[in-house]
Amino acid sequence: MADQLAADGQLDQVFGRIEDQRDALVALTQELIRIPTVNPPGDAYRPCAELIGERLRKQGFAVEYLRAEGALGDSERYPRTNVVARFEGRRPGQTVHFNGHIDVVEAGNGWTFDPFAATLTDNRVYGRGACDMKGGLAAAIIAVEALLQSGIPLAGALEISGTVDEESGGYAGVAWLAERGYFSRPRVDHVIIPEPLNVDRVCLGHRGVWWAEVETLGRIAHGSMPFLGVSAIRNMGLFLELVERELYPALDKRKTSMPVEPAGARSSTLNFNSLHGGQAEGFDGLPSPCVADSCRLVLDRRFLIEEELDEVREEVRSLLERLRAEVPGFDYRLRELWSVLPTMTDKEAPVVRALDQEIRRVLGKEPQLIASPGTYDQKHIARIGHLHDCVAYGPGVLDLAHQPDEWVDVDDMVASAKVMAAAALRLTDTRP
Ligand SMILES: [Zn+2]
């Protein structure tokens, strides 16, 4: 249908309408940024959800506010309020859902702009969340409004959601909604998440995550006679040395077929998030002389679609077991903190094909199909909603996410809004 509409000139009309809404798109992005939905703790979710919901209600959407009561992080002080808006077309067809998270990470240091003033300068909007991902959410809203106002008889349905807590795992946001059927067929067929993956790239999925805490154990003794105790810190040193010598080179060699960007993340990676041994820090005065009986290390292992989570776990455990067998006094505990399986949408999936074609049409260049080094809400849609026609596509520049002086380019927002509108037209009008 999109091609037919292009031939009829109707698509140009939609595109023209989006261009006319350029100032409105900037204003909406600014309004969203000026509500400081910082997570943690999860501030101001309700007013931000209402800004989106009340705007769409005026356009004829049915709007629901869904508080994830009792979910991780939800409280009276910090209610986890999501918004889901749905517009029914006039003909049978499929549902396209645009999902944006409304939370942002803390501003941090190093800003030259006020992070919540949403300054417009040099064709860019600056502010926390401009790129990740209030600019993308605003572009999706303008895209859908342009479709509604175009007078084209729409098929299927269009949905927009603003969801919470993506930056902290999405459990009170997309996961909570997915558990209640909001991201499953027959309600929804295609999902586009306007995360900042660059205006000419479609993100098919992400690598897996395994977070674990390794604790080496020792025996306390007087620090002047360390030979009478067992040092958990020295034991941790042995583990770190083994990881350095054997695990890192092995991980570097493992390459994925996933088109992860940046390319450095096409191998398995491992980060040490934190390390602490012996007495607690942050007291005044001198410490007492003790041999450390505990040392804790938090591992952040990102794994590839070619790897199994069990193998990822066993690889670390086997190093620890070897030390236990070989080193007198070596003992440890291994505690899993969090895991996410890798997810990848098929390159031939309808949502990928539709975005691919419309990026070519709007931007006149060949889109890049990529995967993300880090995880985002797509995992919940795939695993809980069992919906696999889902990708991330949005106007922000990936490298700017979470940085000081984060910005989104206004031309990119306009272009991505056109791509999203045309892709939604194409997808809603396909028969199951
Ligand atoms: Zn994001």
Short mmCIF file of C-alpha atoms and ligand atoms in Angstrom, two decimals:
data_model
loop_
_atom_site.label_atom_id
_atom_site.label_comp_id
_atom_site.label_asym_id
_atom_site.label_seq_id
_atom_site.Cartn_x
_atom_site.Cartn_y
_atom_site.Cartn_z
CA MET A 1 0.00 0.00 0.00
CA ALA A 2 2.81 2.42 0.77
CA ASP A 3 3.98 2.15 -2.83
CA GLN A 4 0.46 2.71 -4.07
CA LEU A 5 0.16 5.76 -1.82
CA ALA A 6 3.51 7.02 -3.03
CA ALA A 7 2.22 6.74 -6.58
CA ASP A 8 -0.96 8.58 -5.55
CA GLY A 9 1.04 11.36 -3.96
CA GLN A 10 -0.58 10.66 -0.60
CA LEU A 11 2.69 9.70 1.01
CA ASP A 12 4.11 13.07 -0.05
CA GLN A 13 1.15 14.66 1.68
CA VAL A 14 2.00 12.82 4.91
CA PHE A 15 5.65 13.82 4.54
CA GLY A 16 4.63 17.44 3.89
CA ARG A 17 2.51 17.39 7.01
CA ILE A 18 5.44 16.10 9.08
CA GLU A 19 7.66 18.88 7.69
CA ASP A 20 4.99 21.44 8.63
CA GLN A 21 5.06 20.00 12.16
CA ARG A 22 8.80 20.57 12.56
CA ASP A 23 8.33 23.25 15.25
CA ALA A 24 5.72 21.14 17.01
CA LEU A 25 8.15 18.21 17.01
CA VAL A 26 10.84 20.38 18.61
CA ALA A 27 8.34 21.75 21.14
CA LEU A 28 7.14 18.27 22.12
CA THR A 29 10.73 17.05 22.55
CA GLN A 30 11.43 20.07 24.75
CA GLU A 31 8.30 19.52 26.83
CA LEU A 32 9.30 15.89 27.43
CA ILE A 33 12.88 16.78 28.39
CA ARG A 34 11.68 19.46 30.82
CA ILE A 35 9.98 16.78 32.90
CA PRO A 36 13.01 15.32 34.71
CA THR A 37 12.09 11.63 34.76
CA VAL A 38 15.38 10.62 36.31
CA ASN A 39 15.81 6.93 37.12
CA PRO A 40 16.77 5.98 39.75
CA PRO A 41 14.66 6.87 41.68
CA GLY A 42 11.99 7.21 38.96
CA ASP A 43 10.90 10.82 39.29
CA ALA A 44 7.91 12.49 37.60
CA TYR A 45 6.71 9.47 35.61
CA ARG A 46 3.05 10.33 36.07
CA PRO A 47 3.19 13.90 34.62
CA CYS A 48 5.31 12.66 31.72
CA ALA A 49 2.87 9.81 30.97
CA GLU A 50 0.00 12.34 31.15
CA LEU A 51 1.68 14.73 28.74
CA ILE A 52 1.77 11.92 26.17
CA GLY A 53 -1.63 10.43 27.03
CA GLU A 54 -3.64 13.67 27.08
CA ARG A 55 -2.11 14.80 23.80
CA LEU A 56 -3.04 11.53 22.10
CA ARG A 57 -6.50 11.47 23.69
CA LYS A 58 -7.23 14.75 21.86
CA GLN A 59 -6.28 12.98 18.62
CA GLY A 60 -8.88 10.28 19.24
CA PHE A 61 -6.74 7.63 20.91
CA ALA A 62 -8.09 5.42 23.67
CA VAL A 63 -5.65 6.04 26.53
CA GLU A 64 -4.80 3.85 29.52
CA TYR A 65 -2.57 4.74 32.45
CA LEU A 66 -1.15 1.60 33.97
CA ARG A 67 0.70 1.79 37.25
CA ALA A 68 2.82 -1.29 37.90
CA GLU A 69 1.67 -1.49 41.49
CA GLY A 70 3.89 -3.63 43.65
CA ALA A 71 6.49 -4.07 40.91
CA LEU A 72 10.19 -3.57 41.61
CA GLY A 73 10.73 0.14 42.42
CA ASP A 74 7.03 1.08 42.64
CA SER A 75 5.98 3.14 45.68
CA GLU A 76 3.59 5.94 46.58
CA ARG A 77 6.47 8.37 46.37
CA TYR A 78 7.67 6.95 43.03
CA PRO A 79 4.71 5.36 41.26
CA ARG A 80 5.64 3.40 38.13
CA THR A 81 3.06 4.86 35.74
CA ASN A 82 3.03 3.69 32.11
CA VAL A 83 0.81 5.03 29.34
CA VAL A 84 -0.59 3.02 26.41
CA ALA A 85 -2.64 4.72 23.68
CA ARG A 86 -4.46 2.95 20.84
CA PHE A 87 -6.15 4.21 17.69
CA GLU A 88 -8.36 1.83 15.68
CA GLY A 89 -8.25 2.12 11.90
CA ARG A 90 -11.33 1.93 9.74
CA ARG A 91 -10.40 -1.23 7.87
CA PRO A 92 -9.10 -4.63 8.96
CA GLY A 93 -5.33 -4.86 9.17
CA GLN A 94 -2.44 -5.22 11.60
CA THR A 95 -1.31 -3.28 14.64
CA VAL A 96 1.90 -1.28 14.77
CA HIS A 97 3.12 -0.26 18.22
CA PHE A 98 5.70 2.46 18.93
CA ASN A 99 7.26 1.99 22.35
CA GLY A 100 9.44 4.59 24.04
CA HIS A 101 10.83 4.60 27.53
CA ILE A 102 10.19 7.85 29.39
CA ASP A 103 12.92 7.45 32.00
CA VAL A 104 16.36 9.02 31.67
CA VAL A 105 19.61 8.43 33.51
CA GLU A 106 20.99 11.05 35.91
CA ALA A 107 22.50 14.14 34.27
CA GLY A 108 25.96 13.62 35.79
CA ASN A 109 28.78 16.18 35.49
CA GLY A 110 30.36 17.93 32.53
CA TRP A 111 27.34 19.71 31.02
CA THR A 112 27.68 23.09 29.31
CA PHE A 113 23.85 23.26 28.90
CA ASP A 114 21.22 22.99 31.61
CA PRO A 115 20.33 19.29 31.22
CA PHE A 116 16.61 19.91 31.75
CA ALA A 117 16.18 23.24 29.90
CA ALA A 118 15.99 21.55 26.45
CA THR A 119 17.89 24.32 24.67
CA LEU A 120 17.43 24.53 20.89
CA THR A 121 20.55 25.70 19.11
CA ASP A 122 22.21 24.91 15.75
CA ASN A 123 19.30 22.71 14.78
CA ARG A 124 19.81 20.49 17.82
CA VAL A 125 17.87 20.04 21.03
CA TYR A 126 20.18 19.58 24.02
CA GLY A 127 19.18 17.91 27.25
CA ARG A 128 19.16 14.68 29.24
CA GLY A 129 17.02 12.25 27.27
CA ALA A 130 17.14 14.29 24.01
CA CYS A 131 18.80 11.39 22.24
CA ASP A 132 17.91 8.52 24.62
CA MET A 133 15.04 8.67 23.86
CA LYS A 134 12.55 11.51 24.20
CA GLY A 135 13.45 12.82 20.72
CA GLY A 136 12.59 9.40 19.27
CA LEU A 137 9.34 9.19 21.19
CA ALA A 138 8.34 12.69 20.03
CA ALA A 139 9.14 11.74 16.42
CA ALA A 140 6.91 8.65 16.68
CA ILE A 141 4.05 10.75 18.11
CA ILE A 142 4.33 13.35 15.31
CA ALA A 143 4.50 10.52 12.73
CA VAL A 144 1.30 8.94 14.00
CA GLU A 145 -0.51 12.28 14.28
CA ALA A 146 0.41 13.08 10.66
CA LEU A 147 -1.08 9.75 9.55
CA LEU A 148 -4.31 10.42 11.43
CA GLN A 149 -4.63 13.93 10.03
CA SER A 150 -3.81 12.90 6.46
CA GLY A 151 -7.30 11.59 5.84
CA ILE A 152 -5.92 8.29 4.48
CA PRO A 153 -8.34 5.55 5.59
CA LEU A 154 -6.11 3.65 7.99
CA ALA A 155 -6.13 -0.12 8.35
CA GLY A 156 -5.48 -2.07 11.55
CA ALA A 157 -4.47 -0.03 14.57
CA LEU A 158 -1.72 2.25 15.80
CA GLU A 159 -0.41 2.20 19.35
CA ILE A 160 2.02 4.39 21.24
CA SER A 161 3.33 3.63 24.70
CA GLY A 162 5.49 5.58 27.11
CA THR A 163 7.00 3.12 29.57
CA VAL A 164 9.12 3.36 32.70
CA ASP A 165 12.37 1.96 34.04
CA GLU A 166 14.06 0.82 30.81
CA GLU A 167 17.33 2.12 32.19
CA SER A 168 17.00 -0.18 35.21
CA GLY A 169 15.81 -3.32 33.43
CA GLY A 170 12.25 -2.46 32.41
CA TYR A 171 10.55 -4.67 34.99
CA ALA A 172 7.85 -2.15 35.94
CA GLY A 173 7.57 -1.01 32.34
CA VAL A 174 7.65 -3.15 29.21
CA ALA A 175 8.08 -6.44 31.13
CA TRP A 176 5.06 -5.68 33.33
CA LEU A 177 2.93 -4.75 30.33
CA ALA A 178 4.14 -7.78 28.37
CA GLU A 179 3.04 -10.04 31.22
CA ARG A 180 -0.44 -8.57 30.78
CA GLY A 181 -0.65 -9.16 27.04
CA TYR A 182 0.19 -5.66 25.81
CA PHE A 183 3.01 -6.93 23.62
CA SER A 184 1.47 -10.10 22.20
CA ARG A 185 -0.66 -11.14 19.28
CA PRO A 186 -3.48 -10.64 18.52
CA ARG A 187 -3.31 -7.22 20.16
CA VAL A 188 -0.03 -6.17 18.49
CA ASP A 189 1.79 -7.43 15.38
CA HIS A 190 4.80 -5.16 14.93
CA VAL A 191 6.82 -3.11 17.44
CA ILE A 192 9.22 -0.26 16.72
CA ILE A 193 11.28 1.11 19.63
CA PRO A 194 12.72 4.55 18.71
CA GLU A 195 15.93 4.07 20.74
CA PRO A 196 18.93 6.10 19.53
CA LEU A 197 20.53 3.77 16.99
CA ASN A 198 21.06 6.46 14.27
CA VAL A 199 18.54 7.56 11.68
CA ASP A 200 19.78 5.26 8.89
CA ARG A 201 20.19 2.05 10.90
CA VAL A 202 17.77 -0.62 12.04
CA CYS A 203 18.73 -2.50 15.20
CA LEU A 204 17.73 -6.16 15.11
CA GLY A 205 18.57 -7.10 18.67
CA HIS A 206 21.25 -7.27 21.32
CA ARG A 207 23.84 -9.49 23.01
CA GLY A 208 23.14 -11.39 26.21
CA VAL A 209 24.08 -10.33 29.73
CA TRP A 210 25.35 -12.33 32.69
CA TRP A 211 26.05 -10.46 35.91
CA ALA A 212 27.52 -12.40 38.76
CA GLU A 213 29.30 -11.82 42.03
CA VAL A 214 32.38 -13.86 42.79
CA GLU A 215 33.32 -13.90 46.45
CA THR A 216 36.59 -15.41 47.54
CA LEU A 217 36.66 -16.55 51.15
CA GLY A 218 39.51 -16.49 53.63
CA ARG A 219 40.14 -16.72 57.35
CA ILE A 220 40.62 -13.67 59.54
CA ALA A 221 43.86 -13.33 61.52
CA HIS A 222 46.11 -10.59 62.87
CA GLY A 223 47.60 -8.50 60.07
CA SER A 224 51.08 -8.77 61.58
CA MET A 225 50.91 -12.56 61.25
CA PRO A 226 49.14 -13.06 57.92
CA PHE A 227 50.56 -16.58 57.66
CA LEU A 228 48.11 -17.58 60.41
CA GLY A 229 45.09 -16.64 58.25
CA VAL A 230 43.99 -17.00 54.65
CA SER A 231 43.74 -13.83 52.58
CA ALA A 232 40.60 -13.61 50.47
CA ILE A 233 42.23 -10.74 48.56
CA ARG A 234 45.23 -12.82 47.55
CA ASN A 235 42.85 -15.57 46.50
CA MET A 236 40.95 -13.06 44.36
CA GLY A 237 44.28 -12.07 42.85
CA LEU A 238 44.81 -15.64 41.75
CA PHE A 239 41.41 -15.68 40.10
CA LEU A 240 42.01 -12.35 38.35
CA GLU A 241 45.34 -13.59 37.06
CA LEU A 242 43.72 -16.70 35.62
CA VAL A 243 41.02 -14.60 33.96
CA GLU A 244 43.67 -12.32 32.49
CA ARG A 245 45.80 -15.20 31.23
CA GLU A 246 43.12 -17.57 29.93
CA LEU A 247 39.63 -16.11 29.80
CA TYR A 248 40.27 -12.71 28.18
CA PRO A 249 42.23 -14.15 25.23
CA ALA A 250 39.53 -16.82 24.73
CA LEU A 251 36.72 -14.22 24.79
CA ASP A 252 38.57 -11.95 22.33
CA LYS A 253 38.79 -14.80 19.85
CA ARG A 254 35.06 -15.55 19.92
CA LYS A 255 33.39 -13.63 17.09
CA THR A 256 29.68 -13.31 16.42
CA SER A 257 27.68 -13.27 13.22
CA MET A 258 25.52 -10.57 14.86
CA PRO A 259 26.17 -7.19 13.17
CA VAL A 260 26.97 -5.50 16.49
CA GLU A 261 27.97 -1.82 16.41
CA PRO A 262 30.52 -0.71 17.41
CA ALA A 263 32.48 -3.60 15.88
CA GLY A 264 34.62 -4.00 19.01
CA ALA A 265 31.55 -5.55 20.62
CA ARG A 266 31.41 -8.37 18.05
CA SER A 267 33.44 -10.46 20.48
CA SER A 268 32.44 -11.70 23.87
CA THR A 269 33.31 -9.12 26.51
CA LEU A 270 33.88 -9.06 30.25
CA ASN A 271 33.98 -6.08 32.58
CA PHE A 272 34.78 -5.98 36.27
CA ASN A 273 32.07 -3.66 37.59
CA SER A 274 33.43 -3.50 41.13
CA LEU A 275 35.93 -5.10 43.46
CA HIS A 276 36.06 -4.93 47.19
CA GLY A 277 38.03 -6.89 49.77
CA GLY A 278 38.51 -6.72 53.53
CA GLN A 279 37.16 -4.06 55.84
CA ALA A 280 34.39 -1.70 54.75
CA GLU A 281 35.47 1.61 53.30
CA GLY A 282 34.27 5.07 54.31
CA PHE A 283 35.18 5.30 57.99
CA ASP A 284 37.34 7.90 59.73
CA GLY A 285 40.64 7.03 61.34
CA LEU A 286 42.84 4.02 60.82
CA PRO A 287 41.70 0.50 59.92
CA SER A 288 42.50 -2.40 62.23
CA PRO A 289 45.10 -4.94 61.12
CA CYS A 290 43.21 -7.96 59.81
CA VAL A 291 43.63 -10.55 57.11
CA ALA A 292 40.66 -10.17 54.74
CA ASP A 293 38.19 -13.00 55.06
CA SER A 294 36.06 -11.89 52.10
CA CYS A 295 36.67 -10.28 48.71
CA ARG A 296 33.85 -9.58 46.27
CA LEU A 297 33.98 -8.96 42.54
CA VAL A 298 31.02 -8.12 40.30
CA LEU A 299 31.38 -9.43 36.76
CA ASP A 300 29.54 -8.04 33.73
CA ARG A 301 29.81 -10.63 30.98
CA ARG A 302 28.18 -9.83 27.61
CA PHE A 303 27.67 -12.91 25.46
CA LEU A 304 26.92 -13.71 21.85
CA ILE A 305 23.98 -15.41 20.24
CA GLU A 306 26.34 -18.30 19.41
CA GLU A 307 27.01 -18.88 23.15
CA GLU A 308 24.82 -20.60 25.72
CA LEU A 309 24.16 -19.00 29.10
CA ASP A 310 25.06 -22.28 30.84
CA GLU A 311 28.43 -22.33 29.16
CA VAL A 312 29.06 -18.72 30.12
CA ARG A 313 28.41 -19.62 33.76
CA GLU A 314 30.41 -22.83 33.65
CA GLU A 315 33.41 -21.12 32.11
CA VAL A 316 33.79 -18.92 35.20
CA ARG A 317 32.89 -21.67 37.63
CA SER A 318 35.49 -24.03 36.15
CA LEU A 319 38.27 -21.50 36.70
CA LEU A 320 37.21 -21.15 40.32
CA GLU A 321 36.95 -24.91 40.74
CA ARG A 322 40.44 -25.35 39.35
CA LEU A 323 41.82 -22.92 41.91
CA ARG A 324 39.94 -24.70 44.67
CA ALA A 325 41.52 -28.00 43.63
CA GLU A 326 45.01 -26.60 43.18
CA VAL A 327 45.45 -23.92 45.86
CA PRO A 328 45.33 -24.85 49.55
CA GLY A 329 42.83 -22.66 51.42
CA PHE A 330 41.11 -21.38 48.26
CA ASP A 331 37.35 -21.20 48.64
CA TYR A 332 34.66 -19.16 46.90
CA ARG A 333 30.99 -18.44 46.38
CA LEU A 334 29.45 -17.63 43.01
CA ARG A 335 26.16 -15.74 43.00
CA GLU A 336 24.24 -14.90 39.85
CA LEU A 337 22.78 -11.36 39.93
CA TRP A 338 21.03 -10.97 36.58
CA SER A 339 20.89 -12.52 33.16
CA VAL A 340 19.36 -11.67 29.80
CA LEU A 341 19.45 -13.92 26.76
CA PRO A 342 20.57 -12.48 23.42
CA THR A 343 17.78 -11.63 21.01
CA MET A 344 17.81 -11.11 17.24
CA THR A 345 14.93 -10.39 14.89
CA ASP A 346 15.13 -12.01 11.48
CA LYS A 347 16.47 -9.75 8.71
CA GLU A 348 13.47 -10.73 6.59
CA ALA A 349 10.88 -9.91 9.27
CA PRO A 350 8.14 -7.55 8.04
CA VAL A 351 9.10 -4.69 10.36
CA VAL A 352 12.71 -4.85 9.17
CA ARG A 353 11.71 -4.94 5.49
CA ALA A 354 9.30 -2.02 5.94
CA LEU A 355 11.85 0.21 7.73
CA ASP A 356 14.55 -0.79 5.25
CA GLN A 357 12.43 0.30 2.30
CA GLU A 358 11.29 3.55 3.88
CA ILE A 359 14.82 4.55 4.97
CA ARG A 360 15.82 4.14 1.31
CA ARG A 361 12.86 6.24 0.22
CA VAL A 362 13.27 9.05 2.77
CA LEU A 363 17.04 9.26 3.18
CA GLY A 364 18.07 7.92 -0.22
CA LYS A 365 20.65 5.58 1.22
CA GLU A 366 21.09 1.96 2.04
CA PRO A 367 20.22 1.27 5.68
CA GLN A 368 22.58 -0.62 7.90
CA LEU A 369 21.12 -3.53 9.87
CA ILE A 370 22.89 -3.68 13.20
CA ALA A 371 22.73 -5.21 16.68
CA SER A 372 23.30 -3.40 19.96
CA PRO A 373 26.17 -4.14 22.37
CA GLY A 374 23.88 -3.50 25.34
CA THR A 375 20.40 -4.73 26.09
CA TYR A 376 17.10 -2.80 25.86
CA ASP A 377 13.38 -3.53 26.20
CA GLN A 378 13.18 -5.73 23.06
CA LYS A 379 14.10 -8.72 25.27
CA HIS A 380 10.81 -8.54 27.18
CA ILE A 381 8.76 -8.28 23.99
CA ALA A 382 10.50 -11.34 22.56
CA ARG A 383 10.60 -13.51 25.70
CA ILE A 384 7.45 -12.55 27.56
CA GLY A 385 5.27 -11.32 24.69
CA HIS A 386 6.56 -13.97 22.25
CA LEU A 387 6.47 -11.27 19.61
CA HIS A 388 9.49 -11.43 17.32
CA ASP A 389 8.61 -8.72 14.82
CA CYS A 390 10.29 -6.03 16.88
CA VAL A 391 13.28 -3.75 16.27
CA ALA A 392 14.78 -0.50 17.47
CA TYR A 393 14.79 2.42 15.06
CA GLY A 394 15.12 6.09 16.02
CA PRO A 395 16.75 9.43 15.30
CA GLY A 396 19.30 9.76 18.12
CA VAL A 397 23.02 9.12 17.77
CA LEU A 398 23.98 5.99 19.74
CA ASP A 399 27.31 7.31 21.06
CA LEU A 400 25.63 10.30 22.75
CA ALA A 401 23.36 8.24 25.00
CA HIS A 402 24.02 8.87 28.71
CA GLN A 403 26.74 11.47 27.89
CA PRO A 404 26.90 15.09 29.05
CA ASP A 405 25.52 17.56 26.45
CA GLU A 406 23.40 14.83 24.89
CA TRP A 407 21.50 16.17 21.84
CA VAL A 408 19.18 15.15 19.05
CA ASP A 409 19.29 16.61 15.55
CA VAL A 410 16.04 18.17 14.35
CA ASP A 411 16.48 17.03 10.72
CA ASP A 412 17.06 13.47 11.95
CA MET A 413 13.86 13.63 14.00
CA VAL A 414 11.89 14.85 10.98
CA ALA A 415 13.42 12.17 8.72
CA SER A 416 12.80 9.38 11.23
CA ALA A 417 9.20 10.54 11.69
CA LYS A 418 8.68 10.16 7.91
CA VAL A 419 10.27 6.70 7.94
CA MET A 420 8.10 5.62 10.89
CA ALA A 421 4.90 7.00 9.34
CA ALA A 422 5.50 5.32 5.98
CA ALA A 423 6.55 2.02 7.59
CA ALA A 424 3.44 2.06 9.80
CA LEU A 425 1.23 2.60 6.73
CA ARG A 426 2.88 -0.31 4.98
CA LEU A 427 2.65 -2.64 8.00
CA THR A 428 -0.90 -1.85 9.14
CA ASP A 429 -2.19 -2.63 5.68
CA THR A 430 -0.80 -6.18 5.45
CA ARG A 431 -3.13 -9.10 5.88
CA PRO A 432 -2.20 -11.79 8.42
ZN ZN B 1 17.17 4.14 25.82
#
